[in-house]
Short mmCIF file of C-alpha atoms in Angstrom, two decimals:
data_model
loop_
_atom_site.label_atom_id
_atom_site.label_comp_id
_atom_site.label_asym_id
_atom_site.label_seq_id
_atom_site.Cartn_x
_atom_site.Cartn_y
_atom_site.Cartn_z
CA MET A 1 0.04 -0.04 -0.06
CA GLN A 2 0.95 3.57 -0.82
CA ARG A 3 -0.06 6.81 1.26
CA ILE A 4 0.07 9.75 -0.88
CA ALA A 5 -0.16 13.22 0.31
CA ILE A 6 -1.27 16.22 -1.85
CA ILE A 7 -0.73 19.76 -0.67
CA ASP A 8 -2.25 22.53 -2.28
CA ILE A 9 -1.27 26.20 -1.11
CA GLY A 10 -3.80 28.53 -2.88
CA SER A 11 -4.21 32.43 -2.61
CA ASN A 12 -7.24 32.12 -0.10
CA SER A 13 -6.83 28.44 1.69
CA ALA A 14 -4.47 25.73 1.93
CA ARG A 15 -5.30 21.81 1.78
CA LEU A 16 -3.96 18.62 2.69
CA VAL A 17 -5.21 15.40 1.45
CA ILE A 18 -3.96 11.94 2.11
CA SER A 19 -4.99 8.97 0.02
CA HIS A 20 -4.06 5.33 0.21
CA ILE A 21 -3.45 3.38 -3.03
CA TYR A 22 -3.76 -0.42 -2.24
CA LYS A 23 -2.03 -3.26 -4.07
CA SER A 24 -5.29 -4.13 -5.95
CA GLY A 25 -5.14 -0.64 -7.47
CA ALA A 26 -7.96 0.85 -5.64
CA TYR A 27 -7.69 4.11 -3.85
CA ASN A 28 -9.60 6.36 -1.31
CA MET A 29 -8.86 9.34 0.74
CA VAL A 30 -8.40 8.95 4.43
CA PHE A 31 -7.49 12.49 5.49
CA ASN A 32 -8.34 16.11 4.50
CA GLN A 33 -7.43 19.29 6.50
CA LYS A 34 -8.22 22.77 5.34
CA GLU A 35 -6.75 25.99 6.69
CA MET A 36 -7.68 29.53 5.52
CA LEU A 37 -4.52 31.76 4.68
CA ARG A 38 -5.65 34.52 2.65
CA LEU A 39 -2.32 35.03 1.05
CA ALA A 40 -3.66 37.17 -1.48
CA GLN A 41 -4.36 39.68 1.05
CA LYS A 42 -1.12 39.28 2.85
CA THR A 43 1.07 41.50 0.62
CA GLU A 44 3.14 44.45 0.90
CA GLY A 45 4.41 47.13 -1.59
CA GLU A 46 6.13 45.91 -4.82
CA GLY A 47 4.29 42.48 -4.86
CA LEU A 48 6.03 41.25 -1.85
CA LEU A 49 4.35 38.68 0.57
CA SER A 50 4.27 39.84 4.22
CA LYS A 51 6.00 38.52 7.40
CA GLU A 52 2.62 37.54 8.21
CA ALA A 53 2.09 35.56 4.99
CA PHE A 54 5.51 33.83 5.72
CA ASP A 55 4.60 32.98 9.18
CA SER A 56 1.15 31.72 8.66
CA THR A 57 2.29 29.66 5.60
CA LEU A 58 5.06 28.12 7.65
CA GLN A 59 2.89 27.41 10.52
CA VAL A 60 -0.02 25.63 8.08
CA MET A 61 3.02 23.60 6.64
CA GLN A 62 4.43 22.50 9.90
CA SER A 63 0.96 21.24 10.68
CA PHE A 64 0.72 19.56 7.31
CA ALA A 65 4.17 18.12 7.72
CA TYR A 66 3.10 16.60 11.19
CA MET A 67 0.07 14.93 9.72
CA CYS A 68 2.14 13.33 6.97
CA ARG A 69 4.49 11.84 9.57
CA GLN A 70 1.65 10.54 11.53
CA TYR A 71 0.03 8.80 8.47
CA LYS A 72 3.57 7.69 7.41
CA THR A 73 3.00 9.00 3.95
CA ASP A 74 5.53 7.57 1.18
CA LYS A 75 4.91 10.51 -1.26
CA ILE A 76 4.27 14.19 -0.71
CA ILE A 77 3.31 16.25 -3.78
CA ALA A 78 2.94 19.93 -2.57
CA VAL A 79 2.16 22.75 -5.07
CA ALA A 80 1.72 26.76 -4.72
CA THR A 81 -0.35 28.61 -7.00
CA ALA A 82 -1.33 32.50 -7.63
CA ALA A 83 -0.27 34.28 -4.40
CA ILE A 84 3.03 32.67 -4.27
CA ARG A 85 3.64 32.59 -8.04
CA ASN A 86 3.09 36.25 -8.43
CA ALA A 87 5.02 37.37 -5.23
CA LYS A 88 8.56 38.56 -5.98
CA ASN A 89 9.58 36.48 -2.83
CA GLY A 90 7.67 33.43 -3.52
CA SER A 91 10.75 31.47 -4.18
CA GLN A 92 12.14 32.75 -0.91
CA LEU A 93 9.09 31.40 0.96
CA THR A 94 9.26 28.00 -0.53
CA ASN A 95 12.89 27.59 0.45
CA GLU A 96 12.01 28.30 4.17
CA VAL A 97 9.42 25.88 3.86
CA PHE A 98 11.85 23.35 2.76
CA GLU A 99 14.24 24.24 5.57
CA LYS A 100 11.67 23.99 8.34
CA THR A 101 9.57 21.10 7.13
CA GLY A 102 11.60 18.99 4.46
CA ILE A 103 8.65 19.55 2.16
CA ARG A 104 9.48 20.76 -1.59
CA LEU A 105 6.84 23.27 -2.21
CA HIS A 106 6.67 23.72 -6.14
CA ILE A 107 5.44 26.86 -7.58
CA ILE A 108 3.32 25.86 -10.68
CA SER A 109 2.58 28.02 -13.69
CA GLY A 110 -1.06 29.29 -14.62
CA ASN A 111 -0.95 26.77 -17.33
CA MET A 112 0.14 23.72 -15.42
CA GLU A 113 -2.61 24.83 -12.64
CA ALA A 114 -5.07 24.92 -15.77
CA GLN A 115 -3.89 21.52 -16.88
CA LEU A 116 -4.36 20.04 -13.40
CA SER A 117 -7.76 21.34 -12.96
CA TYR A 118 -8.62 19.60 -16.09
CA LEU A 119 -7.49 16.61 -15.29
CA GLY A 120 -9.57 16.56 -12.09
CA VAL A 121 -12.67 17.66 -13.92
CA ILE A 122 -12.35 15.28 -17.03
CA ASN A 123 -11.97 12.25 -14.87
CA THR A 124 -14.76 12.69 -12.89
CA LEU A 125 -17.60 14.52 -14.73
CA PRO A 126 -19.50 12.84 -17.83
CA MET A 127 -18.88 15.98 -20.20
CA LYS A 128 -17.44 15.89 -23.73
CA ASP A 129 -17.49 19.62 -24.14
CA GLY A 130 -17.44 22.67 -21.93
CA ILE A 131 -15.51 25.44 -20.26
CA ILE A 132 -13.85 24.89 -16.99
CA PHE A 133 -13.27 27.88 -14.71
CA ASP A 134 -11.35 27.26 -11.69
CA LEU A 135 -12.13 30.43 -9.59
CA GLY A 136 -9.45 30.62 -6.74
CA GLY A 137 -8.39 33.44 -4.30
CA GLY A 138 -5.84 35.01 -6.70
CA SER A 139 -6.56 33.83 -10.30
CA THR A 140 -9.07 32.15 -12.51
CA GLU A 141 -7.98 29.33 -14.84
CA LEU A 142 -9.97 29.00 -17.90
CA ILE A 143 -9.99 25.91 -19.82
CA LEU A 144 -11.90 24.98 -23.08
CA PHE A 145 -12.20 21.17 -23.92
CA ARG A 146 -13.92 19.60 -26.84
CA ASN A 147 -14.44 15.70 -27.24
CA ARG A 148 -12.81 15.39 -23.81
CA LYS A 149 -9.79 16.91 -25.12
CA LEU A 150 -7.93 20.26 -23.78
CA VAL A 151 -8.11 22.92 -26.57
CA GLU A 152 -7.62 26.23 -24.90
CA SER A 153 -6.36 27.43 -21.43
CA VAL A 154 -5.35 30.57 -19.73
CA SER A 155 -4.89 31.95 -16.30
CA ILE A 156 -6.11 35.30 -15.51
CA PRO A 157 -4.76 36.93 -12.29
CA LEU A 158 -8.43 37.76 -10.85
CA GLY A 159 -9.62 35.80 -7.92
CA ALA A 160 -12.16 36.12 -5.44
CA VAL A 161 -9.63 37.56 -2.68
CA ASN A 162 -7.76 40.08 -4.94
CA THR A 163 -10.68 41.21 -6.61
CA THR A 164 -12.38 42.11 -3.50
CA ASP A 165 -9.27 44.10 -2.35
CA ILE A 166 -8.89 46.02 -5.63
CA PHE A 167 -12.37 47.28 -5.66
CA HIS A 168 -13.03 47.21 -1.83
CA ILE A 169 -16.22 45.45 -1.64
CA ARG A 170 -15.77 43.42 1.28
CA ASP A 171 -18.79 44.67 2.91
CA THR A 172 -21.23 46.24 -0.01
CA MET A 173 -21.13 46.54 -3.76
CA PRO A 174 -22.46 49.89 -4.82
CA PRO A 175 -23.70 50.18 -8.45
CA SER A 176 -20.91 52.38 -9.43
CA ALA A 177 -18.45 49.38 -8.07
CA TYR A 178 -20.39 46.76 -10.02
CA SER A 179 -20.00 48.73 -13.38
CA ASP A 180 -16.35 49.10 -12.74
CA ILE A 181 -15.72 45.42 -11.72
CA ASN A 182 -17.86 44.32 -14.69
CA PHE A 183 -15.69 46.47 -17.17
CA PHE A 184 -12.45 45.52 -15.49
CA ILE A 185 -13.16 41.74 -15.78
CA SER A 186 -14.90 41.64 -19.16
CA THR A 187 -12.05 43.61 -20.91
CA ARG A 188 -9.61 40.96 -19.59
CA MET A 189 -12.06 38.07 -20.80
CA GLU A 190 -12.40 39.73 -24.11
CA GLN A 191 -8.61 38.98 -24.81
CA TYR A 192 -9.63 35.22 -25.41
CA PRO A 193 -12.04 34.98 -28.56
CA TRP A 194 -12.57 31.29 -27.77
CA LEU A 195 -14.77 32.26 -24.88
CA LYS A 196 -16.97 34.49 -26.88
CA ASP A 197 -20.34 33.00 -27.48
CA ALA A 198 -19.15 29.63 -26.99
CA SER A 199 -22.49 28.41 -25.48
CA LEU A 200 -20.96 25.54 -23.93
CA PRO A 201 -21.83 24.53 -20.39
CA LEU A 202 -19.70 26.13 -17.57
CA ILE A 203 -17.89 23.75 -15.17
CA GLY A 204 -17.17 25.57 -11.92
CA VAL A 205 -14.25 24.30 -9.87
CA GLY A 206 -13.10 25.84 -6.62
CA GLY A 207 -14.58 27.24 -3.15
CA THR A 208 -16.62 30.01 -4.79
CA ALA A 209 -18.27 27.64 -7.44
CA ARG A 210 -19.20 25.11 -4.56
CA THR A 211 -20.33 27.82 -2.30
CA VAL A 212 -22.68 29.22 -5.12
CA ALA A 213 -24.03 25.80 -5.65
CA LYS A 214 -24.49 25.24 -1.77
CA MET A 215 -26.56 28.44 -1.72
CA ILE A 216 -28.83 27.55 -4.63
CA GLN A 217 -29.34 24.14 -3.26
CA ARG A 218 -30.33 25.58 0.08
CA SER A 219 -32.81 27.95 -1.24
CA ARG A 220 -34.35 25.14 -3.27
CA ASN A 221 -34.33 22.79 -0.32
CA TYR A 222 -32.56 20.45 -2.53
CA PRO A 223 -32.47 17.04 -0.57
CA SER A 224 -28.92 15.99 -1.07
CA SER A 225 -25.72 17.74 0.21
CA ARG A 226 -23.88 16.36 -2.60
CA ILE A 227 -22.06 19.34 -4.81
CA HIS A 228 -20.11 17.28 -7.40
CA ASN A 229 -22.25 17.37 -10.54
CA TYR A 230 -24.87 19.64 -9.36
CA ILE A 231 -26.37 21.41 -12.18
CA PHE A 232 -28.18 24.80 -12.26
CA SER A 233 -29.09 27.33 -14.78
CA ALA A 234 -27.70 30.57 -15.66
CA GLN A 235 -30.88 32.26 -14.86
CA SER A 236 -30.72 30.58 -11.21
CA PHE A 237 -27.37 32.25 -10.57
CA ARG A 238 -28.44 35.64 -11.87
CA THR A 239 -31.20 35.62 -9.50
CA LEU A 240 -28.82 34.38 -6.49
CA PHE A 241 -26.45 37.28 -7.77
CA LYS A 242 -28.80 39.86 -7.85
CA LYS A 243 -29.85 39.18 -4.20
CA LEU A 244 -26.29 39.11 -3.08
CA GLN A 245 -25.67 42.51 -4.77
CA GLY A 246 -27.98 44.22 -2.40
CA THR A 247 -26.55 42.87 0.84
CA THR A 248 -24.10 43.90 3.34
CA LEU A 249 -21.41 41.58 4.92
CA GLU A 250 -23.51 41.07 8.09
CA GLU A 251 -26.56 40.07 6.06
CA ARG A 252 -24.47 37.71 3.98
CA MET A 253 -23.33 35.99 7.13
CA ASN A 254 -27.04 34.71 7.60
CA ILE A 255 -27.42 33.57 3.88
CA PRO A 256 -27.95 29.62 4.17
CA GLY A 257 -25.06 27.77 2.28
CA LEU A 258 -22.68 30.64 2.60
CA SER A 259 -19.86 30.20 5.33
CA GLU A 260 -18.52 32.98 7.12
CA GLU A 261 -15.03 32.59 5.90
CA ARG A 262 -16.42 33.25 2.20
CA ALA A 263 -19.02 35.99 2.94
CA ASP A 264 -16.71 38.79 2.50
CA ILE A 265 -15.21 37.63 -0.78
CA ILE A 266 -18.30 36.10 -2.54
CA LEU A 267 -19.35 39.58 -4.20
CA ALA A 268 -16.03 39.51 -6.26
CA GLY A 269 -16.24 35.83 -6.90
CA ALA A 270 -19.84 35.98 -8.14
CA SER A 271 -19.00 39.00 -10.21
CA ILE A 272 -16.18 37.04 -12.03
CA ILE A 273 -18.74 34.14 -12.79
CA ASN A 274 -21.57 36.77 -14.00
CA CYS A 275 -19.08 38.15 -16.45
CA LEU A 276 -18.12 34.76 -17.80
CA LEU A 277 -21.61 33.91 -18.18
CA ALA A 278 -22.05 36.92 -20.13
CA GLN A 279 -18.88 36.27 -22.43
CA THR A 280 -19.68 32.70 -23.08
CA LYS A 281 -23.46 33.10 -23.46
CA SER A 282 -23.76 29.57 -21.38
CA LYS A 283 -27.04 28.44 -20.18
CA ARG A 284 -26.03 26.29 -17.23
CA ILE A 285 -23.46 25.58 -14.75
CA ILE A 286 -22.21 22.33 -13.55
CA THR A 287 -20.32 22.23 -10.39
CA SER A 288 -17.10 20.14 -9.85
CA GLY A 289 -16.09 19.08 -6.41
CA CYS A 290 -12.80 17.81 -8.12
CA GLY A 291 -10.09 20.14 -9.43
CA LEU A 292 -6.36 20.65 -8.93
CA ARG A 293 -5.89 18.35 -6.15
CA GLU A 294 -7.43 15.39 -7.85
CA GLY A 295 -5.70 16.20 -11.07
CA LEU A 296 -2.48 16.00 -9.13
CA PHE A 297 -3.55 12.59 -7.85
CA TYR A 298 -4.59 11.16 -11.16
CA ASP A 299 -1.31 12.31 -12.66
CA TYR A 300 0.58 10.44 -10.16
CA TYR A 301 -1.79 7.58 -10.07
CA ALA A 302 -1.67 7.18 -13.87
CA LYS A 303 2.27 7.35 -14.09
CA THR A 304 2.79 4.78 -11.26
CA ASN A 305 0.10 2.39 -12.15
CA ASN A 306 0.47 2.39 -15.94
CA VAL A 307 -3.07 3.44 -16.57
CA PRO A 308 -4.13 6.27 -19.04
CA LEU A 309 -4.25 9.64 -17.84
CA ILE A 310 -7.56 10.37 -18.81
CA ALA A 311 -10.09 7.74 -18.09
CA GLU A 312 -12.11 6.39 -21.34
CA ASP A 313 -15.04 5.61 -19.15
CA ILE A 314 -15.39 7.44 -15.87
CA LEU A 315 -18.57 5.47 -14.61
CA LYS A 316 -16.72 2.04 -15.39
CA GLU A 317 -13.42 3.13 -13.82
CA SER A 318 -15.02 4.73 -10.63
CA THR A 319 -17.35 1.77 -10.23
CA GLN A 320 -14.52 -0.72 -10.54
CA ASN A 321 -12.43 1.41 -7.71
CA VAL A 322 -15.45 1.00 -5.20
CA LEU A 323 -15.68 -2.70 -6.34
CA ARG A 324 -11.96 -3.14 -5.70
CA LEU A 325 -12.29 -1.33 -2.24
CA PHE A 326 -15.29 -3.27 -0.82
CA SER A 327 -15.83 -6.41 -2.68
CA VAL A 328 -15.52 -9.67 -1.14
CA ASN A 329 -15.94 -11.52 -4.47
CA ILE A 330 -15.27 -9.65 -7.51
CA GLU A 331 -15.71 -12.44 -9.85
CA HIS A 332 -19.00 -13.34 -8.55
CA ASN A 333 -20.22 -9.60 -8.95
CA ARG A 334 -19.11 -9.41 -12.45
CA HIS A 335 -20.73 -12.66 -13.22
CA VAL A 336 -23.96 -11.43 -11.63
CA ALA A 337 -23.67 -8.14 -13.70
CA ALA A 338 -23.22 -10.21 -17.00
CA LEU A 339 -26.36 -12.17 -16.21
CA ALA A 340 -28.51 -9.23 -15.12
CA LEU A 341 -27.45 -7.42 -18.36
CA SER A 342 -28.52 -10.63 -20.47
CA MET A 343 -31.87 -10.54 -18.96
CA PHE A 344 -32.19 -6.84 -19.63
CA ASP A 345 -31.58 -7.12 -23.09
CA GLY A 346 -33.54 -10.47 -23.65
CA TRP A 347 -36.62 -9.14 -21.97
CA HIS A 348 -36.53 -5.60 -23.42
CA GLY A 349 -40.09 -6.01 -24.61
CA LEU A 350 -41.30 -6.98 -21.02
CA HIS A 351 -39.86 -4.13 -19.08
CA GLY A 352 -39.76 -1.61 -21.91
CA LEU A 353 -36.87 0.52 -20.30
CA GLY A 354 -34.37 2.76 -22.45
CA LYS A 355 -30.49 1.87 -22.67
CA GLN A 356 -29.80 4.62 -20.21
CA TYR A 357 -31.25 2.16 -17.32
CA LYS A 358 -28.72 -0.52 -18.56
CA LYS A 359 -25.74 1.32 -16.88
CA LEU A 360 -27.57 1.79 -13.73
CA LEU A 361 -28.54 -1.92 -13.53
CA LYS A 362 -24.95 -2.69 -14.26
CA THR A 363 -23.66 -0.29 -11.63
CA ALA A 364 -26.04 -1.67 -8.98
CA ALA A 365 -25.03 -5.56 -9.95
CA LEU A 366 -21.60 -4.84 -9.79
CA LEU A 367 -21.77 -3.22 -6.23
CA HIS A 368 -24.91 -5.11 -4.79
CA ASP A 369 -22.80 -7.13 -2.21
CA ILE A 370 -20.37 -4.40 -1.01
CA GLY A 371 -22.62 -3.94 2.16
CA ILE A 372 -21.12 -7.52 3.29
CA THR A 373 -17.97 -5.57 4.42
CA ILE A 374 -20.32 -4.03 7.17
CA ASN A 375 -22.48 -6.86 8.12
CA TYR A 376 -23.80 -9.78 6.00
CA TYR A 377 -27.09 -9.51 7.66
CA SER A 378 -29.21 -6.66 5.95
CA HIS A 379 -26.15 -6.35 3.57
CA ALA A 380 -28.55 -4.89 0.86
CA ARG A 381 -29.24 -2.07 2.91
CA HIS A 382 -25.69 -1.45 3.60
CA SER A 383 -24.86 -1.74 -0.03
CA SER A 384 -27.75 0.72 -0.75
CA TYR A 385 -26.06 3.37 1.75
CA MET A 386 -22.56 2.78 0.54
CA ILE A 387 -23.58 3.08 -3.09
CA LEU A 388 -25.44 6.27 -2.47
CA ASN A 389 -22.28 7.87 -0.73
CA ALA A 390 -19.59 6.48 -2.76
CA LYS A 391 -17.45 8.40 -5.36
CA ILE A 392 -19.18 7.09 -8.40
CA PHE A 393 -18.69 9.43 -11.38
CA GLY A 394 -20.71 9.72 -14.71
CA LEU A 395 -24.24 9.63 -12.92
CA THR A 396 -26.70 12.28 -11.95
CA HIS A 397 -27.50 12.54 -8.26
CA ALA A 398 -31.08 11.03 -9.08
CA GLU A 399 -29.29 8.08 -11.11
CA GLN A 400 -27.01 7.36 -8.17
CA MET A 401 -30.02 7.23 -5.87
CA LEU A 402 -31.85 4.90 -8.27
CA CYS A 403 -28.61 2.53 -8.37
CA ALA A 404 -28.70 2.51 -4.43
CA VAL A 405 -32.55 1.54 -4.40
CA ILE A 406 -31.86 -1.47 -6.99
CA ALA A 407 -29.29 -2.79 -4.89
CA GLY A 408 -31.09 -2.10 -1.73
CA TRP A 409 -34.18 -4.18 -3.10
CA HIS A 410 -32.08 -7.20 -4.50
CA ASN A 411 -33.24 -9.33 -1.72
CA GLY A 412 -37.03 -8.26 -2.14
CA ILE A 413 -38.75 -4.97 -2.53
CA ALA A 414 -38.76 -2.83 1.08
CA LYS A 415 -40.34 0.57 0.28
CA ARG A 416 -40.37 1.20 4.08
CA TYR A 417 -36.57 1.43 3.97
CA PHE A 418 -36.73 4.27 1.65
CA LYS A 419 -40.05 5.91 2.85
CA ASN A 420 -38.59 8.53 4.99
CA HIS A 421 -35.19 8.96 3.27
CA ALA A 422 -33.71 12.26 3.06
CA TYR A 423 -32.93 11.85 -0.80
CA ARG A 424 -36.45 10.21 -1.63
CA SER A 425 -37.59 13.35 -3.48
CA LEU A 426 -34.81 12.92 -5.94
CA LEU A 427 -36.81 10.40 -7.61
CA ARG A 428 -39.99 10.61 -9.49
CA GLU A 429 -42.80 8.04 -8.70
CA LYS A 430 -42.57 6.12 -11.78
CA ASP A 431 -38.70 5.81 -10.86
CA TRP A 432 -39.69 3.66 -7.78
CA ASP A 433 -41.58 1.38 -10.53
CA ILE A 434 -38.39 1.14 -12.66
CA ALA A 435 -36.35 0.25 -9.64
CA GLY A 436 -38.57 -2.49 -8.76
CA LYS A 437 -38.22 -4.00 -12.34
CA LEU A 438 -34.47 -3.66 -12.30
CA ALA A 439 -34.12 -5.13 -8.95
CA LEU A 440 -36.04 -8.06 -9.89
CA LEU A 441 -33.50 -8.73 -12.87
CA LEU A 442 -30.67 -8.22 -10.11
CA ALA A 443 -32.48 -10.76 -7.87
CA LEU A 444 -32.53 -13.30 -10.51
CA ALA A 445 -29.00 -12.96 -11.59
CA GLU A 446 -27.96 -13.30 -7.82
CA SER A 447 -29.96 -16.34 -7.60
CA LEU A 448 -28.42 -17.77 -10.83
CA ASP A 449 -24.92 -17.53 -9.09
CA TYR A 450 -26.32 -18.16 -5.65
CA SER A 451 -23.49 -20.53 -4.93
CA GLU A 452 -20.79 -18.18 -6.16
CA SER A 453 -19.41 -20.82 -8.40
CA ASN A 454 -20.27 -19.66 -11.89
CA THR A 455 -22.10 -23.02 -12.40
CA ILE A 456 -24.48 -21.13 -14.86
CA THR A 457 -22.12 -20.42 -17.74
CA ALA A 458 -24.97 -18.61 -20.08
CA ILE A 459 -28.65 -17.85 -20.02
CA ILE A 460 -30.96 -17.02 -23.04
CA PRO A 461 -34.10 -15.22 -22.03
CA ASP A 462 -36.91 -14.95 -23.95
CA TYR A 463 -40.71 -14.57 -24.04
CA ASP A 464 -44.10 -14.67 -25.80
CA SER A 465 -47.93 -13.97 -24.71
CA THR A 466 -48.25 -17.07 -22.46
CA ALA A 467 -44.88 -16.99 -20.56
CA ALA A 468 -41.21 -15.69 -20.05
CA THR A 469 -38.71 -18.35 -20.38
CA LEU A 470 -35.28 -18.48 -19.15
CA GLU A 471 -32.92 -21.19 -20.89
CA ILE A 472 -30.12 -21.90 -18.48
CA HIS A 473 -26.83 -23.50 -19.46
CA THR A 474 -24.93 -25.26 -16.57
CA THR A 475 -21.80 -27.41 -16.40
CA GLU A 476 -23.20 -29.35 -13.34
CA ASN A 477 -26.18 -29.68 -11.06
CA ALA A 478 -27.48 -26.05 -10.31
CA ALA A 479 -30.12 -27.45 -7.80
CA ILE A 480 -29.39 -24.49 -5.45
CA GLU A 481 -29.67 -21.79 -8.03
CA MET A 482 -32.82 -23.38 -9.34
CA GLN A 483 -34.30 -23.40 -5.73
CA GLN A 484 -33.43 -19.87 -5.44
CA ILE A 485 -35.23 -18.96 -8.82
CA LYS A 486 -38.40 -20.62 -7.54
CA THR A 487 -38.81 -18.09 -4.64
CA LEU A 488 -38.74 -15.37 -7.13
CA GLU A 489 -41.36 -16.64 -9.61
CA GLU A 490 -44.30 -14.88 -7.64
CA TRP A 491 -42.45 -11.39 -7.71
CA PHE A 492 -41.90 -12.23 -11.46
CA VAL A 493 -45.68 -12.56 -12.17
CA GLU A 494 -46.31 -9.61 -10.09
CA THR A 495 -43.94 -7.47 -12.16
CA PHE A 496 -44.56 -8.64 -15.68
CA CYS A 497 -47.76 -10.38 -15.44
CA LEU A 498 -46.38 -13.49 -16.98
CA PRO A 499 -45.03 -16.71 -15.43
CA LEU A 500 -41.45 -17.78 -15.57
CA ARG A 501 -40.40 -20.87 -16.94
CA THR A 502 -36.83 -22.23 -16.65
CA ILE A 503 -35.36 -24.63 -19.07
CA ILE A 504 -31.96 -26.44 -18.03
CA LYS A 505 -29.41 -27.41 -20.34
CA THR A 506 -26.31 -29.45 -18.77
CA GLU A 507 -23.20 -29.02 -20.88
CA THR A 508 -20.41 -31.51 -20.41
CA PRO A 509 -17.06 -29.84 -19.68
CA GLU A 510 -14.23 -30.27 -22.29
CA ALA A 511 -11.79 -32.59 -21.32
#
């Protein structure tokens, strides 16, 4: 097992993330520490970081170094962005950090910062085309990608902290200040024609983007607290921005979703987003909870594990990671998934579901048993909870909830379990019927490998007006599996209004 530490010293805050990479190739985060630094505000004349900036950064880095020792990290990757990059004495600070902590703090360029943010986004969001904006304290990185490939990128030295200081809008933003800010930001964005009228979705990275999403979620009583892949319209943002423009700092302290540590810089951050919307003519914003730090991790992971830097299928890769982390029998889960998908295809005329549900069935089938790592009894419910909260990328919030319900019902429909669930309203009424159909297919597939011996080598599902048939090919006696199938016959009739008939074909193994 490897223990990897990622340190990001930004213009507003500093972060330490420690992840484990296991022999199986699976990885997960085990520690996360955030400290507010506000380096963009701690500058003196002639672009020098102040003594306070040096002292606070050294104190934070010593704290991070201590935690790295506690976790016995094998590798520390530490980077500094805009505030230290733009300071004339930035390299002096990184030298002192190394002398006092032994950690090499690398100052990365704006282009490198953009590249890393792109890696963090492209490996965790199912977007082919878009414009990423990584809005930090001292800079904003803008990245255009098409067909999942980076096309253009730039780092603009305008962030939520330094823009706040330039225009003195920590408390309020008078109309005259708004006009000045709008002109100031827009004229800089106009230098990049690829932004103009791109009409692509904007993908927000960084604390300001996450905070905007949280405020919109809270205003709508959104049931989930998940931010990654939360989507809202440009009009929703403009409504929020108009509300923020008329507030004082004290009033903003009471806005749900807006933390005290960001209340004084949100006007500037939101102004940058507003100008970006005007330039690009984008209709929606997608929030990314992954960015530079995740990009650094994927860069390291790809190089050390000999895997592609950009995942071809993020749903497949993230599901496999969860499977490797928690499954007690990966081959069984893969076999069950294959059987379930065969029934989905063969009985398409019975369930009538679109191909988008096939990926949900596959995801639920692969992960349906991970709850066994908590407790075998009621493991379906444990699996459901774990799926709902796992880092599975490539699904909407509602789709991930649906996967959780399918897995949670693979031992039988239990509507009571989800009756008062906090996330219940993510699903429509018809989604619950869909979940029941897919859970039945999963239950049948699970029954066909009940002994976890791959006794059933293939199945051929079919149906006519009188019955559904399941031709089962097996290499040996499958009495246990057939007994389990019988327990599901009543559920099948209730769901598809047809009896289920099984045909056993025993094959002689080749010598």
